[in-house]
Structure formats: structure tokens, C-alpha cells
Amino acid sequence: KVISDNMSLKVIELGIGTGATTIGILENVAAIPITAIDLNKQRLDRAKYRLRKYVNRVSFIESDALDYLMSVPDNSADCIYTAFTLHNLPLSSRVEIINRLYTVLKPSGVFIDADKHGIQDSARNKELLSQQLLIIEENIQDKDLSRQWVEHYQKDAAIDQTREDYYEYLEK
């Protein structure tokens, strides 16, 4: 789909975090206004600062993703995207959010899930996790931050069964 400056699109980002994904979109597609949602006030404030030159194109809303989606009319969004957010939520929350976002999307709307997902091969998952942990340890100089990321990745890896349940749900 081609996006032109005269199009009126409704784009929602669930879990803006620090705005790393958002800035890439704003810098490369001039026509898109974004409604950015995050429950964490500190991350939202950081995103506001990072995206301050795009203040006329980004609306920041402090809210739980599902609560926000419940407030949005059905069939009203052109695109809903998330980056590295859904894997942090319990399976039940992911299912509710996905169900609701498909109701909020217009029939021609698009959902983009730019998240990390384990694969259904446990041995390959372990191999990939080891590689990811090595990359973190080699590239993050701040030892406390490195430890936090390692713990986060290990926690994610510990929920392989939940991920498999998630895949089964998505395939339905």
C-alpha cells in the first residue's frame, strides 16, 4: 500500500517503550500520525523526549494496552503495531489484546507484531538463547544493565510452553 501525504490514517503503537521503533517510522514515512500507548510513565516520558521534534505527529497515552483498545471504536484503525511488547505479557493478556485489536482494525487494516518469538524446536531455542546471551554480554558494557537483559532473556526462554500455546492460538 502506498502512503501519501493527503491520506488520513489511524495508526496505534502498543508499548512505545522509549520510542526506538517509532522514530524509525516517523523519520521514514512523513504522512503517518501515531497514537503511542504505554503503561510505564518513565518509558513514556523518555519516548516523549526522544520524539520531541515529532510532537505534532505523535499522541502519547499512558494506559494499559487492552484498556486503551477497549476505548477505541470497532473498525477504526488502519494499523496497529507492537515491537518487543507482547512477549512480556501473560498469555491470557496477549490473547485478549489480539482479539480486541482485530476488532479495532478496519477490514483492510494491518497488525504488525515486531516481537521476538521462540520457535517450536526447544533445542534450537536453547542454541539461539545462548547466542543472544553472548551478544548481550559482549556488547553491553554496563554490567548491571547486561545482567538485567540476561535475566530478561532467560525469563522469556523459561516460558517456551506458553509460547507454544500462543502459536496454537494464533493458528486457530
mmCIF file of C-alpha atoms in Angstrom:
data_model
loop_
_atom_site.group_PDB
_atom_site.id
_atom_site.type_symbol
_atom_site.label_atom_id
_atom_site.label_comp_id
_atom_site.label_asym_id
_atom_site.label_seq_id
_atom_site.Cartn_x
_atom_site.Cartn_y
_atom_site.Cartn_z
ATOM 1 C CA LYS A 1 0.000 0.000 0.000
ATOM 2 C CA VAL A 2 1.341 3.439 -0.909
ATOM 3 C CA ILE A 3 1.069 6.124 1.750
ATOM 4 C CA SER A 4 0.674 9.694 0.561
ATOM 5 C CA ASP A 5 0.658 12.959 2.486
ATOM 6 C CA ASN A 6 -3.060 13.504 1.891
ATOM 7 C CA MET A 7 -4.118 10.187 3.453
ATOM 8 C CA SER A 8 -5.786 10.207 6.835
ATOM 9 C CA LEU A 9 -4.587 7.137 8.705
ATOM 10 C CA LYS A 10 -5.151 5.967 12.252
ATOM 11 C CA VAL A 11 -2.011 4.199 13.491
ATOM 12 C CA ILE A 12 -1.664 2.842 17.027
ATOM 13 C CA GLU A 13 1.523 1.626 18.677
ATOM 14 C CA LEU A 14 1.029 -0.629 21.690
ATOM 15 C CA GLY A 15 4.015 -0.372 24.027
ATOM 16 C CA ILE A 16 6.033 2.568 22.709
ATOM 17 C CA GLY A 17 8.753 1.999 25.300
ATOM 18 C CA THR A 18 11.493 4.538 24.645
ATOM 19 C CA GLY A 19 10.317 5.289 21.104
ATOM 20 C CA ALA A 20 13.056 3.393 19.255
ATOM 21 C CA THR A 21 10.655 1.801 16.763
ATOM 22 C CA THR A 22 8.507 4.908 16.476
ATOM 23 C CA ILE A 23 11.345 7.192 15.480
ATOM 24 C CA GLY A 24 12.235 4.913 12.592
ATOM 25 C CA ILE A 25 8.691 5.125 11.276
ATOM 26 C CA LEU A 26 8.411 8.887 11.775
ATOM 27 C CA GLU A 27 11.734 9.527 10.036
ATOM 28 C CA ASN A 28 10.827 7.413 7.023
ATOM 29 C CA VAL A 29 7.101 7.972 6.457
ATOM 30 C CA ALA A 30 6.096 11.618 6.642
ATOM 31 C CA ALA A 31 2.339 11.088 6.396
ATOM 32 C CA ILE A 32 1.781 8.922 9.446
ATOM 33 C CA PRO A 33 0.475 10.270 12.761
ATOM 34 C CA ILE A 34 0.866 7.767 15.603
ATOM 35 C CA THR A 35 -1.064 7.220 18.813
ATOM 36 C CA ALA A 36 1.529 5.755 21.181
ATOM 37 C CA ILE A 37 0.422 3.755 24.208
ATOM 38 C CA ASP A 38 2.492 2.633 27.184
ATOM 39 C CA LEU A 39 1.607 1.788 30.752
ATOM 40 C CA ASN A 40 5.017 2.771 32.109
ATOM 41 C CA LYS A 41 5.198 6.532 32.747
ATOM 42 C CA GLN A 42 9.022 6.600 32.789
ATOM 43 C CA ARG A 43 9.281 4.944 29.369
ATOM 44 C CA LEU A 44 6.533 7.186 28.018
ATOM 45 C CA ASP A 45 8.373 10.282 29.287
ATOM 46 C CA ARG A 46 11.588 9.019 27.686
ATOM 47 C CA ALA A 47 9.755 8.473 24.389
ATOM 48 C CA LYS A 48 8.249 11.974 24.602
ATOM 49 C CA TYR A 49 11.727 13.423 24.999
ATOM 50 C CA ARG A 50 13.220 11.281 22.232
ATOM 51 C CA LEU A 51 10.399 12.176 19.827
ATOM 52 C CA ARG A 52 10.052 15.835 20.830
ATOM 53 C CA LYS A 53 10.601 17.107 17.279
ATOM 54 C CA TYR A 54 7.618 14.980 16.156
ATOM 55 C CA VAL A 55 5.234 16.294 18.808
ATOM 56 C CA ASN A 56 2.714 17.291 16.123
ATOM 57 C CA ARG A 57 2.589 13.695 14.824
ATOM 58 C CA VAL A 58 2.577 11.599 18.000
ATOM 59 C CA SER A 59 -0.092 11.435 20.699
ATOM 60 C CA PHE A 60 1.208 9.855 23.901
ATOM 61 C CA ILE A 61 -1.240 7.990 26.110
ATOM 62 C CA GLU A 62 -0.394 6.398 29.439
ATOM 63 C CA SER A 63 -2.591 3.318 29.515
ATOM 64 C CA ASP A 64 -2.759 -0.419 29.639
ATOM 65 C CA ALA A 65 -2.919 -1.717 26.048
ATOM 66 C CA LEU A 66 -6.184 -3.605 26.488
ATOM 67 C CA ASP A 67 -7.845 -0.748 28.369
ATOM 68 C CA TYR A 68 -6.907 1.620 25.566
ATOM 69 C CA LEU A 69 -8.120 -0.751 22.848
ATOM 70 C CA MET A 70 -11.434 -1.137 24.669
ATOM 71 C CA SER A 71 -11.898 2.637 24.378
ATOM 72 C CA VAL A 72 -11.305 2.681 20.616
ATOM 73 C CA PRO A 73 -14.282 2.199 18.272
ATOM 74 C CA ASP A 74 -14.515 -1.010 16.261
ATOM 75 C CA ASN A 75 -13.259 -0.897 12.652
ATOM 76 C CA SER A 76 -11.468 2.409 13.165
ATOM 77 C CA ALA A 77 -7.704 1.753 12.941
ATOM 78 C CA ASP A 78 -5.667 1.342 9.769
ATOM 79 C CA CYS A 79 -2.642 -0.143 11.512
ATOM 80 C CA ILE A 80 -1.802 -1.397 14.981
ATOM 81 C CA TYR A 81 1.761 -2.397 15.689
ATOM 82 C CA THR A 82 3.852 -3.511 18.587
ATOM 83 C CA ALA A 83 7.584 -4.082 18.949
ATOM 84 C CA PHE A 84 9.065 -6.197 21.724
ATOM 85 C CA THR A 85 5.966 -5.834 23.880
ATOM 86 C CA LEU A 86 3.611 -8.787 23.656
ATOM 87 C CA HIS A 87 6.146 -11.402 24.744
ATOM 88 C CA ASN A 88 6.346 -9.652 28.126
ATOM 89 C CA LEU A 89 2.645 -10.194 28.838
ATOM 90 C CA PRO A 90 0.904 -13.277 30.207
ATOM 91 C CA LEU A 91 -0.676 -15.461 27.528
ATOM 92 C CA SER A 92 -4.195 -14.557 28.667
ATOM 93 C CA SER A 93 -3.441 -10.844 28.212
ATOM 94 C CA ARG A 94 -1.907 -11.421 24.774
ATOM 95 C CA VAL A 95 -4.982 -13.344 23.671
ATOM 96 C CA GLU A 96 -7.337 -10.596 24.894
ATOM 97 C CA ILE A 97 -5.251 -7.864 23.251
ATOM 98 C CA ILE A 98 -5.021 -9.704 19.935
ATOM 99 C CA ASN A 99 -8.745 -10.452 19.911
ATOM 100 C CA ARG A 100 -9.580 -6.824 20.630
ATOM 101 C CA LEU A 101 -7.097 -5.302 18.197
ATOM 102 C CA TYR A 102 -8.564 -7.292 15.317
ATOM 103 C CA THR A 103 -11.951 -5.820 16.241
ATOM 104 C CA VAL A 104 -10.493 -2.304 16.307
ATOM 105 C CA LEU A 105 -8.768 -2.711 12.926
ATOM 106 C CA LYS A 106 -10.661 -1.774 9.792
ATOM 107 C CA PRO A 107 -11.345 -4.729 7.487
ATOM 108 C CA SER A 108 -8.375 -3.601 5.371
ATOM 109 C CA GLY A 109 -6.279 -2.831 8.477
ATOM 110 C CA VAL A 110 -2.905 -4.343 9.306
ATOM 111 C CA PHE A 111 -1.477 -5.728 12.555
ATOM 112 C CA ILE A 112 2.327 -5.801 12.767
ATOM 113 C CA ASP A 113 3.888 -7.795 15.597
ATOM 114 C CA ALA A 114 7.598 -6.979 15.557
ATOM 115 C CA ASP A 115 8.429 -9.089 18.551
ATOM 116 C CA LYS A 116 10.784 -11.887 19.344
ATOM 117 C CA HIS A 117 9.180 -15.285 19.381
ATOM 118 C CA GLY A 118 10.664 -18.613 20.246
ATOM 119 C CA ILE A 119 10.456 -21.365 17.715
ATOM 120 C CA GLN A 120 8.788 -24.660 18.489
ATOM 121 C CA ASP A 121 12.083 -26.557 18.437
ATOM 122 C CA SER A 122 13.287 -26.449 22.069
ATOM 123 C CA ALA A 123 16.862 -27.483 21.239
ATOM 124 C CA ARG A 124 17.151 -24.743 18.597
ATOM 125 C CA ASN A 125 15.622 -22.235 21.048
ATOM 126 C CA LYS A 126 18.333 -23.072 23.601
ATOM 127 C CA GLU A 127 21.037 -22.651 20.971
ATOM 128 C CA LEU A 128 19.642 -19.275 19.891
ATOM 129 C CA LEU A 129 19.310 -18.148 23.515
ATOM 130 C CA SER A 130 22.980 -18.950 24.155
ATOM 131 C CA GLN A 131 23.949 -16.871 21.115
ATOM 132 C CA GLN A 132 21.758 -13.961 22.226
ATOM 133 C CA LEU A 133 23.166 -14.015 25.758
ATOM 134 C CA LEU A 134 26.729 -13.995 24.418
ATOM 135 C CA ILE A 135 25.910 -10.981 22.224
ATOM 136 C CA ILE A 136 24.440 -9.145 25.220
ATOM 137 C CA GLU A 137 27.414 -9.904 27.452
ATOM 138 C CA GLU A 138 29.924 -8.877 24.756
ATOM 139 C CA ASN A 139 28.183 -5.646 23.747
ATOM 140 C CA ILE A 140 26.656 -4.121 26.850
ATOM 141 C CA GLN A 141 29.465 -2.630 28.900
ATOM 142 C CA ASP A 142 27.292 -1.670 31.879
ATOM 143 C CA LYS A 143 27.364 -4.890 33.922
ATOM 144 C CA ASP A 144 24.128 -4.144 35.783
ATOM 145 C CA LEU A 145 22.275 -3.460 32.535
ATOM 146 C CA SER A 146 23.824 -6.549 30.954
ATOM 147 C CA ARG A 147 22.679 -8.671 33.919
ATOM 148 C CA GLN A 148 19.139 -7.268 33.623
ATOM 149 C CA TRP A 149 18.974 -8.138 29.920
ATOM 150 C CA VAL A 150 20.359 -11.631 30.518
ATOM 151 C CA GLU A 151 17.747 -12.226 33.219
ATOM 152 C CA HIS A 152 15.010 -10.900 30.932
ATOM 153 C CA TYR A 153 16.030 -13.216 28.088
ATOM 154 C CA GLN A 154 16.302 -16.179 30.444
ATOM 155 C CA LYS A 155 12.828 -15.460 31.807
ATOM 156 C CA ASP A 156 11.477 -15.330 28.257
ATOM 157 C CA ALA A 157 13.146 -18.646 27.456
ATOM 158 C CA ALA A 158 11.578 -20.251 30.515
ATOM 159 C CA ILE A 159 8.103 -19.814 29.056
ATOM 160 C CA ASP A 160 8.549 -21.958 25.945
ATOM 161 C CA GLN A 161 5.362 -23.868 26.699
ATOM 162 C CA THR A 162 3.413 -20.625 26.946
ATOM 163 C CA ARG A 163 4.816 -19.604 23.572
ATOM 164 C CA GLU A 164 3.766 -22.917 22.055
ATOM 165 C CA ASP A 165 0.244 -22.361 23.430
ATOM 166 C CA TYR A 166 0.358 -18.866 21.877
ATOM 167 C CA TYR A 167 1.305 -20.279 18.463
ATOM 168 C CA GLU A 168 -1.502 -22.790 18.674
ATOM 169 C CA TYR A 169 -3.910 -19.947 19.473
ATOM 170 C CA LEU A 170 -2.690 -17.857 16.543
ATOM 171 C CA GLU A 171 -3.069 -20.785 14.160
ATOM 172 C CA LYS A 172 -6.785 -21.155 15.039
#
